[in-house]
Amino acid sequence: PVDPDGQGEAGQGGTGSVPIETVPAVLPDDQEETDEPFDISRLKPMAILKIPKIKIEAVMVEGVTPNDLRYAVGHFPGTGLPGQAGNLAIAGHRNFITGDFFGHLDKVGLDDQLIVEYGNHTFVYRVTEIFVVEPDETWVLNPSREAQITLVTCTPPRISSHRLIVRGVLEHG
């Protein structure tokens, strides 16, 4: 749920809330399927996400619908933008049916790099936190005062009962 007093969960660094109309009731699920036929023209590419530790280079699109996450990692609408103060929140699946972009996200460790190419700029984030939350703990999307990145995926794989969160802060860019 949204953090009404703008303080975030204890120790979680929140500084406000994502506008209520953009906060999903639950964080995306690997099991979600879409009945919509695929239409590539509806995808809105915005950046490239690279995770050298697990050899990932993925297109990031605006949106986290099942259709978006089947073909790319998705930027949660209303969250921060690359390189700017705020929480750049990105979702990705980790199974072979609905996408495997974050299939090995659990192998990422503290101090590993997360790289976002956005426009003509490259932003390098350093992983500072790795933790697991319940699907309804959307406070992980809350804004922050500093430039940070939050990666969200289901865990354990193919069960999707929880969400793995990998969070980092802007190192340079």
JSON list of C-alpha atoms in Angstrom, two decimals:
[
{"chain": "A", "resi": 1, "resn": "PRO", "atom": "CA", "xyz": [0.00, 0.00, 0.00]},
{"chain": "A", "resi": 2, "resn": "VAL", "atom": "CA", "xyz": [0.96, 3.63, -0.43]},
{"chain": "A", "resi": 3, "resn": "ASP", "atom": "CA", "xyz": [2.93, 5.20, 2.41]},
{"chain": "A", "resi": 4, "resn": "PRO", "atom": "CA", "xyz": [0.67, 8.13, 3.46]},
{"chain": "A", "resi": 5, "resn": "ASP", "atom": "CA", "xyz": [3.16, 9.96, 5.69]},
{"chain": "A", "resi": 6, "resn": "GLY", "atom": "CA", "xyz": [5.98, 9.91, 3.14]},
{"chain": "A", "resi": 7, "resn": "GLN", "atom": "CA", "xyz": [8.45, 8.26, 5.49]},
{"chain": "A", "resi": 8, "resn": "GLY", "atom": "CA", "xyz": [8.59, 4.81, 3.89]},
{"chain": "A", "resi": 9, "resn": "GLU", "atom": "CA", "xyz": [8.81, 1.53, 5.73]},
{"chain": "A", "resi": 10, "resn": "ALA", "atom": "CA", "xyz": [11.25, 1.55, 8.62]},
{"chain": "A", "resi": 11, "resn": "GLY", "atom": "CA", "xyz": [14.74, 1.39, 7.17]},
{"chain": "A", "resi": 12, "resn": "GLN", "atom": "CA", "xyz": [13.51, 1.30, 3.58]},
{"chain": "A", "resi": 13, "resn": "GLY", "atom": "CA", "xyz": [14.28, 4.87, 2.54]},
{"chain": "A", "resi": 14, "resn": "GLY", "atom": "CA", "xyz": [10.87, 5.89, 1.18]},
{"chain": "A", "resi": 15, "resn": "THR", "atom": "CA", "xyz": [10.25, 9.61, 0.91]},
{"chain": "A", "resi": 16, "resn": "GLY", "atom": "CA", "xyz": [6.71, 9.77, -0.31]},
{"chain": "A", "resi": 17, "resn": "SER", "atom": "CA", "xyz": [4.35, 7.80, -2.41]},
{"chain": "A", "resi": 18, "resn": "VAL", "atom": "CA", "xyz": [3.85, 6.93, -6.01]},
{"chain": "A", "resi": 19, "resn": "PRO", "atom": "CA", "xyz": [0.62, 8.55, -7.26]},
{"chain": "A", "resi": 20, "resn": "ILE", "atom": "CA", "xyz": [-2.23, 6.27, -6.20]},
{"chain": "A", "resi": 21, "resn": "GLU", "atom": "CA", "xyz": [-3.47, 5.69, -9.76]},
{"chain": "A", "resi": 22, "resn": "THR", "atom": "CA", "xyz": [-0.12, 4.17, -10.77]},
{"chain": "A", "resi": 23, "resn": "VAL", "atom": "CA", "xyz": [0.45, 1.85, -7.82]},
{"chain": "A", "resi": 24, "resn": "PRO", "atom": "CA", "xyz": [-0.52, -1.71, -8.69]},
{"chain": "A", "resi": 25, "resn": "ALA", "atom": "CA", "xyz": [-2.49, -3.63, -6.05]},
{"chain": "A", "resi": 26, "resn": "VAL", "atom": "CA", "xyz": [0.20, -6.30, -6.23]},
{"chain": "A", "resi": 27, "resn": "LEU", "atom": "CA", "xyz": [3.59, -6.49, -7.87]},
{"chain": "A", "resi": 28, "resn": "PRO", "atom": "CA", "xyz": [3.51, -8.31, -11.27]},
{"chain": "A", "resi": 29, "resn": "ASP", "atom": "CA", "xyz": [3.25, -12.10, -11.32]},
{"chain": "A", "resi": 30, "resn": "ASP", "atom": "CA", "xyz": [5.13, -14.57, -13.54]},
{"chain": "A", "resi": 31, "resn": "GLN", "atom": "CA", "xyz": [1.94, -16.59, -13.89]},
{"chain": "A", "resi": 32, "resn": "GLU", "atom": "CA", "xyz": [-0.03, -13.74, -15.47]},
{"chain": "A", "resi": 33, "resn": "GLU", "atom": "CA", "xyz": [-1.07, -14.49, -18.99]},
{"chain": "A", "resi": 34, "resn": "THR", "atom": "CA", "xyz": [-2.63, -12.18, -21.51]},
{"chain": "A", "resi": 35, "resn": "ASP", "atom": "CA", "xyz": [-5.43, -12.98, -23.90]},
{"chain": "A", "resi": 36, "resn": "GLU", "atom": "CA", "xyz": [-4.41, -9.96, -25.97]},
{"chain": "A", "resi": 37, "resn": "PRO", "atom": "CA", "xyz": [-2.78, -10.75, -29.29]},
{"chain": "A", "resi": 38, "resn": "PHE", "atom": "CA", "xyz": [0.77, -9.48, -29.41]},
{"chain": "A", "resi": 39, "resn": "ASP", "atom": "CA", "xyz": [1.08, -6.07, -31.04]},
{"chain": "A", "resi": 40, "resn": "ILE", "atom": "CA", "xyz": [4.67, -4.82, -31.11]},
{"chain": "A", "resi": 41, "resn": "SER", "atom": "CA", "xyz": [3.50, -1.31, -31.98]},
{"chain": "A", "resi": 42, "resn": "ARG", "atom": "CA", "xyz": [2.03, -1.03, -28.46]},
{"chain": "A", "resi": 43, "resn": "LEU", "atom": "CA", "xyz": [5.41, -1.53, -26.77]},
{"chain": "A", "resi": 44, "resn": "LYS", "atom": "CA", "xyz": [7.14, 1.72, -25.83]},
{"chain": "A", "resi": 45, "resn": "PRO", "atom": "CA", "xyz": [10.92, 1.13, -25.63]},
{"chain": "A", "resi": 46, "resn": "MET", "atom": "CA", "xyz": [12.63, 3.68, -23.41]},
{"chain": "A", "resi": 47, "resn": "ALA", "atom": "CA", "xyz": [16.03, 2.32, -22.31]},
{"chain": "A", "resi": 48, "resn": "ILE", "atom": "CA", "xyz": [18.40, -0.65, -22.16]},
{"chain": "A", "resi": 49, "resn": "LEU", "atom": "CA", "xyz": [19.07, -2.45, -18.87]},
{"chain": "A", "resi": 50, "resn": "LYS", "atom": "CA", "xyz": [22.38, -4.31, -18.53]},
{"chain": "A", "resi": 51, "resn": "ILE", "atom": "CA", "xyz": [23.34, -6.57, -15.65]},
{"chain": "A", "resi": 52, "resn": "PRO", "atom": "CA", "xyz": [26.93, -7.70, -16.34]},
{"chain": "A", "resi": 53, "resn": "LYS", "atom": "CA", "xyz": [27.04, -10.23, -13.46]},
{"chain": "A", "resi": 54, "resn": "ILE", "atom": "CA", "xyz": [24.30, -12.35, -15.11]},
{"chain": "A", "resi": 55, "resn": "LYS", "atom": "CA", "xyz": [25.01, -11.34, -18.71]},
{"chain": "A", "resi": 56, "resn": "ILE", "atom": "CA", "xyz": [21.66, -9.61, -19.26]},
{"chain": "A", "resi": 57, "resn": "GLU", "atom": "CA", "xyz": [21.03, -6.90, -21.83]},
{"chain": "A", "resi": 58, "resn": "ALA", "atom": "CA", "xyz": [17.31, -6.19, -22.14]},
{"chain": "A", "resi": 59, "resn": "VAL", "atom": "CA", "xyz": [15.09, -3.57, -23.68]},
{"chain": "A", "resi": 60, "resn": "MET", "atom": "CA", "xyz": [13.13, -1.63, -21.06]},
{"chain": "A", "resi": 61, "resn": "VAL", "atom": "CA", "xyz": [9.62, -0.58, -22.04]},
{"chain": "A", "resi": 62, "resn": "GLU", "atom": "CA", "xyz": [7.20, 1.81, -20.38]},
{"chain": "A", "resi": 63, "resn": "GLY", "atom": "CA", "xyz": [4.64, -0.36, -18.59]},
{"chain": "A", "resi": 64, "resn": "VAL", "atom": "CA", "xyz": [4.33, -3.61, -16.67]},
{"chain": "A", "resi": 65, "resn": "THR", "atom": "CA", "xyz": [1.35, -5.29, -18.33]},
{"chain": "A", "resi": 66, "resn": "PRO", "atom": "CA", "xyz": [1.58, -9.02, -19.07]},
{"chain": "A", "resi": 67, "resn": "ASN", "atom": "CA", "xyz": [2.13, -8.13, -22.75]},
{"chain": "A", "resi": 68, "resn": "ASP", "atom": "CA", "xyz": [4.97, -5.71, -21.86]},
{"chain": "A", "resi": 69, "resn": "LEU", "atom": "CA", "xyz": [6.73, -8.19, -19.59]},
{"chain": "A", "resi": 70, "resn": "ARG", "atom": "CA", "xyz": [6.49, -11.04, -22.05]},
{"chain": "A", "resi": 71, "resn": "TYR", "atom": "CA", "xyz": [8.86, -9.24, -24.44]},
{"chain": "A", "resi": 72, "resn": "ALA", "atom": "CA", "xyz": [10.93, -6.88, -22.27]},
{"chain": "A", "resi": 73, "resn": "VAL", "atom": "CA", "xyz": [11.55, -5.62, -18.76]},
{"chain": "A", "resi": 74, "resn": "GLY", "atom": "CA", "xyz": [9.08, -2.93, -17.76]},
{"chain": "A", "resi": 75, "resn": "HIS", "atom": "CA", "xyz": [9.34, 0.46, -16.10]},
{"chain": "A", "resi": 76, "resn": "PHE", "atom": "CA", "xyz": [6.60, 1.00, -13.52]},
{"chain": "A", "resi": 77, "resn": "PRO", "atom": "CA", "xyz": [4.70, 4.10, -14.75]},
{"chain": "A", "resi": 78, "resn": "GLY", "atom": "CA", "xyz": [4.96, 6.98, -12.29]},
{"chain": "A", "resi": 79, "resn": "THR", "atom": "CA", "xyz": [8.29, 5.88, -10.79]},
{"chain": "A", "resi": 80, "resn": "GLY", "atom": "CA", "xyz": [11.64, 7.61, -11.28]},
{"chain": "A", "resi": 81, "resn": "LEU", "atom": "CA", "xyz": [13.55, 7.99, -14.50]},
{"chain": "A", "resi": 82, "resn": "PRO", "atom": "CA", "xyz": [17.15, 6.88, -15.09]},
{"chain": "A", "resi": 83, "resn": "GLY", "atom": "CA", "xyz": [19.78, 9.11, -13.52]},
{"chain": "A", "resi": 84, "resn": "GLN", "atom": "CA", "xyz": [17.31, 11.31, -11.66]},
{"chain": "A", "resi": 85, "resn": "ALA", "atom": "CA", "xyz": [16.45, 11.53, -7.98]},
{"chain": "A", "resi": 86, "resn": "GLY", "atom": "CA", "xyz": [13.69, 9.05, -7.26]},
{"chain": "A", "resi": 87, "resn": "ASN", "atom": "CA", "xyz": [13.09, 5.33, -7.49]},
{"chain": "A", "resi": 88, "resn": "LEU", "atom": "CA", "xyz": [13.53, 3.86, -10.98]},
{"chain": "A", "resi": 89, "resn": "ALA", "atom": "CA", "xyz": [11.41, 0.71, -10.54]},
{"chain": "A", "resi": 90, "resn": "ILE", "atom": "CA", "xyz": [11.66, -2.09, -13.12]},
{"chain": "A", "resi": 91, "resn": "ALA", "atom": "CA", "xyz": [9.84, -5.44, -13.31]},
{"chain": "A", "resi": 92, "resn": "GLY", "atom": "CA", "xyz": [10.90, -8.53, -15.20]},
{"chain": "A", "resi": 93, "resn": "HIS", "atom": "CA", "xyz": [9.85, -12.17, -15.37]},
{"chain": "A", "resi": 94, "resn": "ARG", "atom": "CA", "xyz": [12.05, -15.13, -14.53]},
{"chain": "A", "resi": 95, "resn": "ASN", "atom": "CA", "xyz": [10.46, -18.10, -16.26]},
{"chain": "A", "resi": 96, "resn": "PHE", "atom": "CA", "xyz": [10.64, -19.50, -19.77]},
{"chain": "A", "resi": 97, "resn": "ILE", "atom": "CA", "xyz": [6.91, -19.21, -20.51]},
{"chain": "A", "resi": 98, "resn": "THR", "atom": "CA", "xyz": [6.35, -15.50, -19.88]},
{"chain": "A", "resi": 99, "resn": "GLY", "atom": "CA", "xyz": [9.92, -14.23, -20.22]},
{"chain": "A", "resi": 100, "resn": "ASP", "atom": "CA", "xyz": [13.26, -14.96, -18.60]},
{"chain": "A", "resi": 101, "resn": "PHE", "atom": "CA", "xyz": [14.92, -11.55, -18.38]},
{"chain": "A", "resi": 102, "resn": "PHE", "atom": "CA", "xyz": [15.41, -11.83, -14.61]},
{"chain": "A", "resi": 103, "resn": "GLY", "atom": "CA", "xyz": [15.86, -15.62, -14.59]},
{"chain": "A", "resi": 104, "resn": "HIS", "atom": "CA", "xyz": [19.14, -15.37, -12.68]},
{"chain": "A", "resi": 105, "resn": "LEU", "atom": "CA", "xyz": [18.50, -12.17, -10.73]},
{"chain": "A", "resi": 106, "resn": "ASP", "atom": "CA", "xyz": [19.05, -14.15, -7.53]},
{"chain": "A", "resi": 107, "resn": "LYS", "atom": "CA", "xyz": [22.73, -14.48, -8.57]},
{"chain": "A", "resi": 108, "resn": "VAL", "atom": "CA", "xyz": [23.27, -10.70, -8.38]},
{"chain": "A", "resi": 109, "resn": "GLY", "atom": "CA", "xyz": [25.15, -9.65, -5.24]},
{"chain": "A", "resi": 110, "resn": "LEU", "atom": "CA", "xyz": [25.86, -6.56, -3.20]},
{"chain": "A", "resi": 111, "resn": "ASP", "atom": "CA", "xyz": [28.11, -4.05, -5.01]},
{"chain": "A", "resi": 112, "resn": "ASP", "atom": "CA", "xyz": [27.32, -5.55, -8.45]},
{"chain": "A", "resi": 113, "resn": "GLN", "atom": "CA", "xyz": [26.57, -3.08, -11.24]},
{"chain": "A", "resi": 114, "resn": "LEU", "atom": "CA", "xyz": [23.21, -2.37, -12.86]},
{"chain": "A", "resi": 115, "resn": "ILE", "atom": "CA", "xyz": [23.62, -0.26, -16.00]},
{"chain": "A", "resi": 116, "resn": "VAL", "atom": "CA", "xyz": [20.88, 1.74, -17.70]},
{"chain": "A", "resi": 117, "resn": "GLU", "atom": "CA", "xyz": [21.39, 3.31, -21.13]},
{"chain": "A", "resi": 118, "resn": "TYR", "atom": "CA", "xyz": [18.83, 6.08, -21.53]},
{"chain": "A", "resi": 119, "resn": "GLY", "atom": "CA", "xyz": [18.99, 8.52, -24.42]},
{"chain": "A", "resi": 120, "resn": "ASN", "atom": "CA", "xyz": [22.65, 9.40, -24.91]},
{"chain": "A", "resi": 121, "resn": "HIS", "atom": "CA", "xyz": [23.55, 8.70, -21.28]},
{"chain": "A", "resi": 122, "resn": "THR", "atom": "CA", "xyz": [24.79, 5.66, -19.38]},
{"chain": "A", "resi": 123, "resn": "PHE", "atom": "CA", "xyz": [23.90, 5.43, -15.70]},
{"chain": "A", "resi": 124, "resn": "VAL", "atom": "CA", "xyz": [25.69, 2.96, -13.43]},
{"chain": "A", "resi": 125, "resn": "TYR", "atom": "CA", "xyz": [23.98, 1.86, -10.22]},
{"chain": "A", "resi": 126, "resn": "ARG", "atom": "CA", "xyz": [25.59, -0.21, -7.44]},
{"chain": "A", "resi": 127, "resn": "VAL", "atom": "CA", "xyz": [23.52, -2.89, -5.68]},
{"chain": "A", "resi": 128, "resn": "THR", "atom": "CA", "xyz": [23.03, -1.99, -2.01]},
{"chain": "A", "resi": 129, "resn": "GLU", "atom": "CA", "xyz": [20.11, -4.20, -0.89]},
{"chain": "A", "resi": 130, "resn": "ILE", "atom": "CA", "xyz": [18.62, -7.57, -1.78]},
{"chain": "A", "resi": 131, "resn": "PHE", "atom": "CA", "xyz": [15.48, -8.78, -0.02]},
{"chain": "A", "resi": 132, "resn": "VAL", "atom": "CA", "xyz": [12.15, -10.58, -0.48]},
{"chain": "A", "resi": 133, "resn": "VAL", "atom": "CA", "xyz": [8.65, -9.12, 0.02]},
{"chain": "A", "resi": 134, "resn": "GLU", "atom": "CA", "xyz": [5.04, -10.23, -0.27]},
{"chain": "A", "resi": 135, "resn": "PRO", "atom": "CA", "xyz": [3.30, -9.37, -3.58]},
{"chain": "A", "resi": 136, "resn": "ASP", "atom": "CA", "xyz": [1.17, -6.66, -1.93]},
{"chain": "A", "resi": 137, "resn": "GLU", "atom": "CA", "xyz": [4.18, -4.80, -0.47]},
{"chain": "A", "resi": 138, "resn": "THR", "atom": "CA", "xyz": [4.16, -2.08, -3.09]},
{"chain": "A", "resi": 139, "resn": "TRP", "atom": "CA", "xyz": [6.02, 0.33, -0.79]},
{"chain": "A", "resi": 140, "resn": "VAL", "atom": "CA", "xyz": [9.14, -0.86, -2.64]},
{"chain": "A", "resi": 141, "resn": "LEU", "atom": "CA", "xyz": [7.96, 1.41, -5.48]},
{"chain": "A", "resi": 142, "resn": "ASN", "atom": "CA", "xyz": [7.89, 4.53, -3.27]},
{"chain": "A", "resi": 143, "resn": "PRO", "atom": "CA", "xyz": [10.05, 7.47, -4.36]},
{"chain": "A", "resi": 144, "resn": "SER", "atom": "CA", "xyz": [13.39, 8.20, -2.72]},
{"chain": "A", "resi": 145, "resn": "ARG", "atom": "CA", "xyz": [15.39, 11.39, -2.29]},
{"chain": "A", "resi": 146, "resn": "GLU", "atom": "CA", "xyz": [18.41, 9.87, -4.00]},
{"chain": "A", "resi": 147, "resn": "ALA", "atom": "CA", "xyz": [18.66, 8.30, -7.45]},
{"chain": "A", "resi": 148, "resn": "GLN", "atom": "CA", "xyz": [18.01, 4.61, -6.89]},
{"chain": "A", "resi": 149, "resn": "ILE", "atom": "CA", "xyz": [16.96, 1.60, -8.93]},
{"chain": "A", "resi": 150, "resn": "THR", "atom": "CA", "xyz": [14.62, -1.20, -7.79]},
{"chain": "A", "resi": 151, "resn": "LEU", "atom": "CA", "xyz": [14.36, -4.45, -9.74]},
{"chain": "A", "resi": 152, "resn": "VAL", "atom": "CA", "xyz": [11.30, -6.63, -9.03]},
{"chain": "A", "resi": 153, "resn": "THR", "atom": "CA", "xyz": [10.73, -10.27, -10.00]},
{"chain": "A", "resi": 154, "resn": "CYS", "atom": "CA", "xyz": [8.83, -13.28, -8.70]},
{"chain": "A", "resi": 155, "resn": "THR", "atom": "CA", "xyz": [10.40, -15.77, -6.34]},
{"chain": "A", "resi": 156, "resn": "PRO", "atom": "CA", "xyz": [10.73, -18.67, -6.08]},
{"chain": "A", "resi": 157, "resn": "PRO", "atom": "CA", "xyz": [10.70, -19.28, -9.85]},
{"chain": "A", "resi": 158, "resn": "ARG", "atom": "CA", "xyz": [7.51, -20.87, -11.20]},
{"chain": "A", "resi": 159, "resn": "ILE", "atom": "CA", "xyz": [5.82, -20.55, -7.79]},
{"chain": "A", "resi": 160, "resn": "SER", "atom": "CA", "xyz": [5.64, -16.74, -7.60]},
{"chain": "A", "resi": 161, "resn": "SER", "atom": "CA", "xyz": [4.53, -16.54, -3.98]},
{"chain": "A", "resi": 162, "resn": "HIS", "atom": "CA", "xyz": [6.90, -13.64, -3.18]},
{"chain": "A", "resi": 163, "resn": "ARG", "atom": "CA", "xyz": [8.90, -10.92, -4.93]},
{"chain": "A", "resi": 164, "resn": "LEU", "atom": "CA", "xyz": [12.68, -10.67, -5.04]},
{"chain": "A", "resi": 165, "resn": "ILE", "atom": "CA", "xyz": [13.84, -7.06, -4.78]},
{"chain": "A", "resi": 166, "resn": "VAL", "atom": "CA", "xyz": [17.30, -5.92, -5.89]},
{"chain": "A", "resi": 167, "resn": "ARG", "atom": "CA", "xyz": [17.93, -2.28, -5.09]},
{"chain": "A", "resi": 168, "resn": "GLY", "atom": "CA", "xyz": [20.85, -0.02, -5.91]},
{"chain": "A", "resi": 169, "resn": "VAL", "atom": "CA", "xyz": [21.99, 3.60, -5.84]},
{"chain": "A", "resi": 170, "resn": "LEU", "atom": "CA", "xyz": [23.39, 5.72, -8.64]},
{"chain": "A", "resi": 171, "resn": "GLU", "atom": "CA", "xyz": [27.16, 5.45, -8.68]},
{"chain": "A", "resi": 172, "resn": "HIS", "atom": "CA", "xyz": [27.85, 7.60, -11.74]},
{"chain": "A", "resi": 173, "resn": "GLY", "atom": "CA", "xyz": [26.28, 8.76, -14.94]}
]
